[in-house]
Amino acid sequence: MLGKIINYYTIKNQVFIVFETKKIIATIIDDGICNFKEEETSSFAVDVNGFIFDYINPVVEKIDNAIKITHGRYKYVINDNFILSIYFDDVLISSDISYYNNKTNEFIDNSLLEAEGHAVNIEEEYKYIISKKINSNDCLYGLGDKTGFLNKRGYEYDMWNTDDPAPHVDSFKALYKSIPFFIVFNKSYSYGYFFDNTYKSNFNMAKNNSEVVSIGFTDGPLNYYFIGGNNLKDVVSNYTYITGRMDMPKRFTLGYHQSRWSYSTKDEVIKLVDNFKKYDIPLECVHLDIDYMDGYRVFTVNDERFSDFKNFTEEMKNKGVKLVTIIDPGVKVDSNYDVYNYIVKNKLVATENNEVYVNSVWPGESVYPSFIDPKLRTYWGELDGKMLDLGVSGIWNDMNEPASFNGPLPSKVEFFDGNRIHYHDEVHNIYGHYMAKATYEGMKKHNNERPFVITRACYAGTQKYSTVWTGDNHSIWSHLQMAIPQICNLGLSGFAFAGCDVGGFSSDATKELLIRWAELGAITPLFRNHSAMGTKRQEPWEFDDETISIYRKAVKLRYEIIPYYYDLFFEAANTGIPAFRAVVLEYPEDSNTYEINDEVMLGANILASPVVEQGKRNKLVYLPSGTNWYDYYSYDKFEPGYHIYDAPLDKLPLFVKEGAIIPKYPNYESLDDPKTIIFEIYPGDGTYIHYQDNGVDFNYEEGEYNIYEISHIDGNIRIDLSYNGYKLYDKIYIKYKNNIQEYKEIGTILKIE
Ligand code: GLC
């Protein structure tokens, strides 16, 4: 309890509210974005000091005993005990509940539950609980990678990065990522809350009371953001304004990735790559899992199995294939190993009671680098740079929850940040975040190219450094189904570049599951087939000819839409709006979209309705209202509403919005320097903006890119260059139905029929 309001004062855009026991600072960051925090609170994810502006001048008044802060269309009214109410255009949209008991009052005998092997829920003691009133028909989105469906209403989750290989089911409270951000959505408003607290917390999403969301924090200071906006997209955009957005990705990363734990010799990899050639399946990248290392020592290469590694990466590049290597955080305890010696000698590792802390991961006994220490990050980043020198094209960070095989890290394990000690209970949820930061910064510094980092664990804001995948899913149909809402919610939580293990990691994939998963993979931002050792192999030729041919079709479809995807990443880099979008993000007016779990929008123009059920050869498709839709393949017209669509095994149902223009690559060109583009015109007038750059480095930030504006009015196609800072395509084609014509001169009109 903070007690009564004693006083307040304003400096720039910050209002200091003095309560009996504490001071709360309300910082008005922008229209509808306000941070509330205790004094002296710093953040691991956000540079709060970066949001102090002279030019934002909220109106601050004291009315009765409340402080009222007005800025733009928003009013924040703060009462005694920091009871907050927020108004949008004078309508109350969010308010605190002063006391709310989110614990169950039921009698529970845990010993009986345990006796039959049930999971027992130990109710945490919370340092503080914040309870927000919502409406009973509000949808709740976001929260990162949590299991289950798009709408999180009625469930309860924990923020505690967790590596649990059991099948991730709806009742899981936590997975690998902690993104303490959720969105409250209703036809008439949307807003979000971001609780920037890294300690373990619990998000009760109206589970006990349909009108209350209640968040309990085990520790840490109060520090949260209200994130409003005129619509759902604004909220996502505003949230990523606070926590950061991705760079443009390297173009090759949008291609097809093949992985398995583990391709363990270079001959195996060469054979793999040759098979992709043989079966005419495009391949961009192979991921090397832990067996490329020498005894699982990170930043080493096994000389016997991967001899002359630099030549090998070169040889692969000559075949058009890049290599990504896994780097885990656990450093093997081994006094003959330079990485271990260096980080221990320089006190760059976690300790317990001042002694080096040892747990166990793949290499056996291992130490945990302190990624919150800038010195460690610099060292680690240099090691990543050495991997680049060996010809590696990306780094895959895993096990960074951090995982441990010998019991969980005790809460009082110490991590030094260069100035002072932080304990594990504070650092746990940001361990992966800082590992990704070290990797990103090291790679960027080394060659000034766009780093390709993939991480399993992360916190709010990790999207600035890394793409993510959803960890160890299983080859089961329910995980194919879950991938859609999971990647959509990651997108709504700031992670525009995300994917899942295509085919499923654990358990054995069937032919049909792999095929349907490849069809989904073809449209997820990161498209990587990955599986665990000991499971049925998941390369398409491990099944039959039909699998090979459908798999090829799915991967080629992916390559066709890569220029469209690249445009979507241009949008994500600038606005934070994800490429792979929950349908509601595009159609917030259409209430049928609010809980769609088996469809997704790829940007504004393509709706995908993958088949995610075993045995199904048709799909009940919902096409949102307000526009007509066209079959991606046949141009058949569909009105909005429900349709039963034929979806044989080799077909991913795709629909294009009326008036859309989709940039496509002709039958798979190299992604290194694509010289030809096709703009495919779908029925209806429309315009489209297409972005082009070198796909590799940061020169685009200095203006080395092109923006093409394509318009279609009544059968007349015109392309203009609204910005020209990079070489143009050699050839541009316009495609309409079965006609393809070369478009020869920018600024002229070409007729289609
Ligand atoms: C973890 C990762 C998985 C990887 C395995 C071995 O389970 O999630 O992707 O293959 O470790 O490194």
PDB file of C-alpha atoms and ligand atoms in Angstrom, residues 163 165 176 259-262 289-291 293 326 328 362 396 398-399 401 456 469 471-473 501 505 528 530-533, ligand 1:
ATOM      1  CA  ASP A 163      12.829 -25.532 -20.765  1.00  0.00           C
ATOM      2  CA  PRO A 165      10.598 -31.060 -23.191  1.00  0.00           C
ATOM      3  CA  TYR A 176      11.036 -20.420 -22.941  1.00  0.00           C
ATOM      4  CA  SER A 259      18.349 -28.758 -39.416  1.00  0.00           C
ATOM      5  CA  ARG A 260      18.518 -31.845 -37.245  1.00  0.00           C
ATOM      6  CA  TRP A 261      20.058 -32.700 -33.944  1.00  0.00           C
ATOM      7  CA  SER A 262      22.538 -33.634 -35.226  1.00  0.00           C
ATOM      8  CA  ASP A 289      23.561 -28.570 -33.824  1.00  0.00           C
ATOM      9  CA  ILE A 290      25.828 -29.422 -30.880  1.00  0.00           C
ATOM     10  CA  ASP A 291      27.747 -32.271 -32.523  1.00  0.00           C
ATOM     11  CA  MET A 293      31.729 -28.988 -31.507  1.00  0.00           C
ATOM     12  CA  ILE A 326      24.523 -23.496 -32.391  1.00  0.00           C
ATOM     13  CA  ASP A 328      24.907 -22.638 -25.948  1.00  0.00           C
ATOM     14  CA  TRP A 362      25.518 -30.906 -22.660  1.00  0.00           C
ATOM     15  CA  TRP A 396      21.771 -20.095 -32.960  1.00  0.00           C
ATOM     16  CA  ASP A 398      19.930 -22.283 -27.259  1.00  0.00           C
ATOM     17  CA  MET A 399      19.572 -23.500 -23.648  1.00  0.00           C
ATOM     18  CA  GLU A 401      16.659 -19.916 -20.066  1.00  0.00           C
ATOM     19  CA  ARG A 456      15.184 -19.803 -27.653  1.00  0.00           C
ATOM     20  CA  TRP A 469      11.777 -20.212 -32.561  1.00  0.00           C
ATOM     21  CA  GLY A 471      11.604 -24.512 -28.908  1.00  0.00           C
ATOM     22  CA  ASP A 472      11.075 -28.224 -28.502  1.00  0.00           C
ATOM     23  CA  ASN A 473       7.658 -28.909 -29.926  1.00  0.00           C
ATOM     24  CA  ASP A 501      10.420 -26.513 -35.781  1.00  0.00           C
ATOM     25  CA  PHE A 505      11.181 -31.630 -32.874  1.00  0.00           C
ATOM     26  CA  ARG A 528      13.236 -24.356 -40.575  1.00  0.00           C
ATOM     27  CA  HIS A 530      14.325 -29.377 -37.259  1.00  0.00           C
ATOM     28  CA  SER A 531      14.056 -32.650 -35.362  1.00  0.00           C
ATOM     29  CA  ALA A 532      15.624 -34.416 -32.436  1.00  0.00           C
ATOM     30  CA  MET A 533      18.118 -37.243 -32.661  1.00  0.00           C
TER      31      MET A 533
HETATM   32  C1  GLC B   1      17.508 -28.231 -27.273  1.00  0.00           C
HETATM   33  C2  GLC B   1      17.023 -27.370 -28.429  1.00  0.00           C
HETATM   34  C3  GLC B   1      17.017 -28.194 -29.696  1.00  0.00           C
HETATM   35  C4  GLC B   1      18.398 -28.771 -29.939  1.00  0.00           C
HETATM   36  C5  GLC B   1      18.867 -29.577 -28.748  1.00  0.00           C
HETATM   37  C6  GLC B   1      20.313 -30.050 -28.899  1.00  0.00           C
HETATM   38  O1  GLC B   1      16.612 -29.229 -27.009  1.00  0.00           O
HETATM   39  O2  GLC B   1      15.792 -26.809 -28.174  1.00  0.00           O
HETATM   40  O3  GLC B   1      16.590 -27.414 -30.777  1.00  0.00           O
HETATM   41  O4  GLC B   1      18.366 -29.580 -31.078  1.00  0.00           O
HETATM   42  O5  GLC B   1      18.784 -28.796 -27.577  1.00  0.00           O
HETATM   43  O6  GLC B   1      21.167 -28.989 -29.041  1.00  0.00           O
END
